[in-house]
Coordinates of C-alpha atoms and ligand atoms in Angstrom, one line a residue:
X265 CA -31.0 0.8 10.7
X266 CA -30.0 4.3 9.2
X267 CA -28.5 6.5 11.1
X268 CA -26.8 3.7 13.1
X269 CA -22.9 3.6 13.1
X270 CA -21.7 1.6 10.2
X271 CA -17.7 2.6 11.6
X272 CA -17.1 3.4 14.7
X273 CA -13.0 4.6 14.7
X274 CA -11.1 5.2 18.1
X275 CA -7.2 6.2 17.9
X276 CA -6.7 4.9 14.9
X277 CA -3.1 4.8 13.8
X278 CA -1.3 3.5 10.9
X279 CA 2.0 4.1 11.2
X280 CA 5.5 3.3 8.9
X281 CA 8.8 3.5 10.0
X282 CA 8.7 7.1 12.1
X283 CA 6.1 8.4 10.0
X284 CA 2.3 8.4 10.8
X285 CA 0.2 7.9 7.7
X286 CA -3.1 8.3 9.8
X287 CA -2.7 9.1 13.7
X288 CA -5.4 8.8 15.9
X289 CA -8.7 9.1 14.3
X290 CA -11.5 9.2 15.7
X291 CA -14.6 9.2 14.0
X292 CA -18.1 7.1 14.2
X293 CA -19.5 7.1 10.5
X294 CA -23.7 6.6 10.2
X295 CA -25.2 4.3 8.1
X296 CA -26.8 5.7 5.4
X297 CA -24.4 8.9 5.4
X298 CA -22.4 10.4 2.3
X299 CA -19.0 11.4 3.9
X300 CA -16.6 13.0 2.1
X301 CA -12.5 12.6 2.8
X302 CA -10.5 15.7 2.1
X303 CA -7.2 17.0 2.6
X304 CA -4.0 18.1 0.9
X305 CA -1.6 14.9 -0.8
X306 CA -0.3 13.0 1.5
X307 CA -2.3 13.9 4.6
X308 CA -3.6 10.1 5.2
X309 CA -7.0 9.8 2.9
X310 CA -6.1 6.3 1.2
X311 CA -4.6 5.2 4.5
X312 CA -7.5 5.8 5.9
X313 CA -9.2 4.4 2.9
X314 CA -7.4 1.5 3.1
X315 CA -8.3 0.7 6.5
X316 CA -12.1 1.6 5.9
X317 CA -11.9 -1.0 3.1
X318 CA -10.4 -3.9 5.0
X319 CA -7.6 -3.6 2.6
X320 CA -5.3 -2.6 5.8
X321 CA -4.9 -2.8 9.5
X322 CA -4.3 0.1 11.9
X323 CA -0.8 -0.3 14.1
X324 CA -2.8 0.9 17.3
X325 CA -6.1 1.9 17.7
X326 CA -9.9 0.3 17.4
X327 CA -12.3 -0.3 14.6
X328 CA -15.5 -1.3 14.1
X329 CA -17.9 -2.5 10.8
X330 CA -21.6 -2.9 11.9
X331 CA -20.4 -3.7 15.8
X332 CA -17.4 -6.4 14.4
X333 CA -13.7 -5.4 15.3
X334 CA -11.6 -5.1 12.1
X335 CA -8.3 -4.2 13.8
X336 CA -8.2 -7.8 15.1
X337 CA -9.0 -9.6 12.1
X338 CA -6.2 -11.4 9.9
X339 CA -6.3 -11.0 6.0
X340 CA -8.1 -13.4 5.0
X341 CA -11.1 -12.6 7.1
X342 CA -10.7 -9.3 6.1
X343 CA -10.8 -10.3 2.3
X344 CA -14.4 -12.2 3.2
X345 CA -15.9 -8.7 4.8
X346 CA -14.6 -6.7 2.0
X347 CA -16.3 -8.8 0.1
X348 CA -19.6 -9.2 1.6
X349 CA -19.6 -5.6 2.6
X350 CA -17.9 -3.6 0.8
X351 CA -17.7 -1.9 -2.7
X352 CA -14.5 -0.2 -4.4
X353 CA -13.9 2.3 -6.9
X354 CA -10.7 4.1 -7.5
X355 CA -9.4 7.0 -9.8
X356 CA -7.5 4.2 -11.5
X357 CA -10.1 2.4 -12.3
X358 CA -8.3 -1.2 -12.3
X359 CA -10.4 -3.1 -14.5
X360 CA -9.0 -5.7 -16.4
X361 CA -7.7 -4.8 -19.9
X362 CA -8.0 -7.8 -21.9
X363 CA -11.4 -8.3 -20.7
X364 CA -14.7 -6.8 -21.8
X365 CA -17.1 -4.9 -19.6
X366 CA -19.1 -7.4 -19.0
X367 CA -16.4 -9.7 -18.2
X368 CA -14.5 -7.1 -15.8
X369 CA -18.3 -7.2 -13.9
X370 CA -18.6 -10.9 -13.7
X371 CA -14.7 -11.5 -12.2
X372 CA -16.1 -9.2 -9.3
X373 CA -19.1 -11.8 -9.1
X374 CA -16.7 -14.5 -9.1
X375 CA -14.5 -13.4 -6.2
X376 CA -18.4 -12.7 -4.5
X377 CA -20.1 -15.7 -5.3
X378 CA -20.7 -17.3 -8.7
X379 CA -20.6 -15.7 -11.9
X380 CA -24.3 -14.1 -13.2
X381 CA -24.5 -13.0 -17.0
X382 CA -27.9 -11.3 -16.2
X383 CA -26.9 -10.0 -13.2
X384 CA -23.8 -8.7 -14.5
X385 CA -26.1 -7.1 -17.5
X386 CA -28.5 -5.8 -15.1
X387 CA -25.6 -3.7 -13.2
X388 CA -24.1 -2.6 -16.7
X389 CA -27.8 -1.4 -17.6
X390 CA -27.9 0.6 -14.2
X391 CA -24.7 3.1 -15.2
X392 CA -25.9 3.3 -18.7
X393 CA -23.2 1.0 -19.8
X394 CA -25.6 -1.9 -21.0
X395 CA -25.1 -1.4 -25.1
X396 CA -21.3 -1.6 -23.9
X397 CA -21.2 -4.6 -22.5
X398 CA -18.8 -6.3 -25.0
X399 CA -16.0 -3.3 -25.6
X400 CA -12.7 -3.7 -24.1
X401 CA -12.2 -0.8 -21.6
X402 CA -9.4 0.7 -24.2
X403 CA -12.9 0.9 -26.2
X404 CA -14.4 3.3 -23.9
X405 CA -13.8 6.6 -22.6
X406 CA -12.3 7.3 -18.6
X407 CA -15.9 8.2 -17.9
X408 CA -17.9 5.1 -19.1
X409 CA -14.8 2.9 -17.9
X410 CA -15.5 4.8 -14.3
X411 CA -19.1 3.4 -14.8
X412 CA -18.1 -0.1 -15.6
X413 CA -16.1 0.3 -12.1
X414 CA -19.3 1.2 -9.8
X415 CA -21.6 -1.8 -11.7
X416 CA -18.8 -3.8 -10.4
X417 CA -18.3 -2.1 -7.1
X418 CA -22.2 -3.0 -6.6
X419 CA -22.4 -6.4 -7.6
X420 CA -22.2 -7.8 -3.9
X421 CA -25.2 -4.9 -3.1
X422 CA -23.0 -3.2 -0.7
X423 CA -23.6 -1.8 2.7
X424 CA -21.1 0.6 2.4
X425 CA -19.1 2.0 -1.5
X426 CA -15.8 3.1 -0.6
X427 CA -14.3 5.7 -3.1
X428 CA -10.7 7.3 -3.4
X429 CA -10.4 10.1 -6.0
X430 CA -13.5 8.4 -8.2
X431 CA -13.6 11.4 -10.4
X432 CA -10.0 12.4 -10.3
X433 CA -9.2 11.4 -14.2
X434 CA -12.9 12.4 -15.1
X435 CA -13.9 15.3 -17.1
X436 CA -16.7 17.6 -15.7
X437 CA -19.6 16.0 -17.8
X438 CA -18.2 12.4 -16.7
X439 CA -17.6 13.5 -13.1
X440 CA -21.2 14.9 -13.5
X441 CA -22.9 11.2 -14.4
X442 CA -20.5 9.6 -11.9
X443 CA -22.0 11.9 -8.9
X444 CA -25.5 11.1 -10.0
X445 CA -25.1 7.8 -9.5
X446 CA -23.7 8.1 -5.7
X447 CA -27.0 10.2 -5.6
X448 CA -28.7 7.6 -6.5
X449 CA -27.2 5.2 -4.1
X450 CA -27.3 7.2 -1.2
X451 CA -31.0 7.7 -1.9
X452 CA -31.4 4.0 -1.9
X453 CA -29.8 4.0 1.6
X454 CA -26.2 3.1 0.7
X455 CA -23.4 4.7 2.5
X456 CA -21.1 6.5 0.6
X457 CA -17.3 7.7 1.5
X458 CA -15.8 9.3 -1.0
X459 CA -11.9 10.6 -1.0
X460 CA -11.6 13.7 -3.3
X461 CA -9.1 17.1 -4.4
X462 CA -12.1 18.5 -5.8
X463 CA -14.3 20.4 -3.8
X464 CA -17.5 20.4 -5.7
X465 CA -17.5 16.3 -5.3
X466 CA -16.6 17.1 -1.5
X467 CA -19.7 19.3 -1.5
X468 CA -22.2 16.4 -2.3
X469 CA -21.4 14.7 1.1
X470 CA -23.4 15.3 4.0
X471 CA -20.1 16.0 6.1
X472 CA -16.3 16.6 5.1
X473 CA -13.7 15.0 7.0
X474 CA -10.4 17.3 6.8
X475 CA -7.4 15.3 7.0
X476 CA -3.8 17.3 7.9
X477 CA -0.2 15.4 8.6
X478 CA -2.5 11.9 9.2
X479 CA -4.9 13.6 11.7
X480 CA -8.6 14.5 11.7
X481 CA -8.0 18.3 11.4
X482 CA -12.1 19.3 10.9
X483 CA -15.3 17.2 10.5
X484 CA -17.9 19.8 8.5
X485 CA -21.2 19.5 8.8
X486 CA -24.1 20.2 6.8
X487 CA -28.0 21.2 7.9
X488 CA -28.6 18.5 5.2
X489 CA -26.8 15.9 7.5
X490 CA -28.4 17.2 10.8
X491 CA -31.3 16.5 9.1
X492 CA -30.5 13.0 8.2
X493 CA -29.0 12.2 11.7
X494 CA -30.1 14.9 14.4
X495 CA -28.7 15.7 17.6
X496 CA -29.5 12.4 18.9
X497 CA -27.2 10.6 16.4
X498 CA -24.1 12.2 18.7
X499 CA -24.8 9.2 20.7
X500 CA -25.5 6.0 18.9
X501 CA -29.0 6.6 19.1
X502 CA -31.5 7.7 16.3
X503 CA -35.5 7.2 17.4
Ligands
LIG863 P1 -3.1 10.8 0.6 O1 -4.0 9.7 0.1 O2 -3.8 11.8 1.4 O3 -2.3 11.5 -0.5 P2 -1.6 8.7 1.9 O4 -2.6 8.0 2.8 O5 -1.4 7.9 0.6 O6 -2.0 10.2 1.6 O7 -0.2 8.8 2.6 C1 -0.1 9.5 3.9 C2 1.4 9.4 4.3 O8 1.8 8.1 4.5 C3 2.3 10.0 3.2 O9 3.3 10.7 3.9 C4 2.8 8.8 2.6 O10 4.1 9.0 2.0 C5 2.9 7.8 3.7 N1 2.6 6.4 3.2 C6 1.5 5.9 2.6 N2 1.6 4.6 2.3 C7 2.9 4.3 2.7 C8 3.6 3.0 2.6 N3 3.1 1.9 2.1 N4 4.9 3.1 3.1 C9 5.4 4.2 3.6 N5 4.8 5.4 3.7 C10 3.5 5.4 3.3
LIG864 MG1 -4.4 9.1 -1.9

């Protein structure tokens, strides 16, 4: 139900040798929220990322998706949550280069499920990207490539899109299509965390997390989020 937590953090650490990537976060995230991750390099956002993404474990501390502990999960369990759950984009964009769009969609469908065509189609036609299903991503600019990314990031129809630096190699016009697609997504109920530098992205979200030295310097607030969650959401508890 929105407004329920999707993540519920408590001390979460991940630490490597002496240093301490991410220490003791504490955070509950809603379901249904847009929450943005900022903070200077090297303060602990893809860490955190990471761990949000069942793509890492913390060294101490608990976490929660929808109720289920991820901190005591092994890899490969992790691997089925992520992909059940979870959708991906990163500034990188990671698609592969020899394959078309399409393709790069359906290899996300295969680790999912079963490879669609239509579907795969269908999720290129909701970025825009449909007349480019054939072109190699060296065909396409870092802005359409970005879009091949979230059609594959929602094939699985995802609870929760995880993204770290989505618009950093983007241009303001691409950055600008990018954004209204998370707008759509939240509108549809999705939740969204995004990891950004740039603080007009930060701005969409409903709250900012500031990260510093691994540690959850500020959570920021908007009226927009107290809306969306009220006072009673403090506790776990939306009516
Ligand atoms: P950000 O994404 O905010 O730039 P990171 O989460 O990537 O920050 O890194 C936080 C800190 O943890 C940095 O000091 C970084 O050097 C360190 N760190 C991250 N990943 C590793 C790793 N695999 N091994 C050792 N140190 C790491
Ligand atoms: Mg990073």
């Amino acid at each position: 139900m929105a407004g329920n937590a999707i993540y519920e953090l408590s001390g979460v650490s991940r630490v490597y040798g002496d240093v301490a990537a991410l220490a003791e976060a504490s955070l509950t995230i809603r379901q249904g929220e847009w929450l943005s991750v900022v903070g200077p390099s090297g303060s602990g956002k893809t860490t955190l990322m990471n761990i949000l993404g069942c793509m890492d474990t913390p060294t101490s501390g608990t976490i929660l998706l929808d109720g289920e502990r991820l901190d005591r999960q092994g890899e490969r369990e992790l691997a089925v949550i992520r992909r059940r759950r979870i959708g991906l984009i990163f500034q990188k964009f990671h698609l592969i280069k020899h394959l078309t769009a399409l393709e790069n969609v359906m290899v996300a469908q295969y680790y999912h499920s079963m490879p669609d065509e239509n579907e795969a189609r269908e999720a290129l036609e909701r970025v825009g990207m449909g007349a480019r299903a054939g072109h190699l991503p060296r065909q396409m600019s870092g802005g359409e490539q970005q879009r091949v990314c979230v059609a594959r990031a929602l094939i699985n129809s995802p609870s929760v899109v995880l993204a770290d630096e989505p618009t950093g190699n983007l241009d303001e016009a691409n950055e600008q299509i990018v954004l209204d697609l998370f707008h759509q997504l939240h509108d549809e109920g999705t939740t969204l965390i995004v990891v950004t530098h740039d603080a007009t992205v930060a701005a969409q979200g409903q709250r900012q997390v500031i990260l510093r030295h691994g540690r959850i310097d500020q959570v920021v607030e908007t009226d927009d989020y107290r809306r969306a969650f009220g006072a009673a959401a403090v506790d776990g508890q939306v009516a």
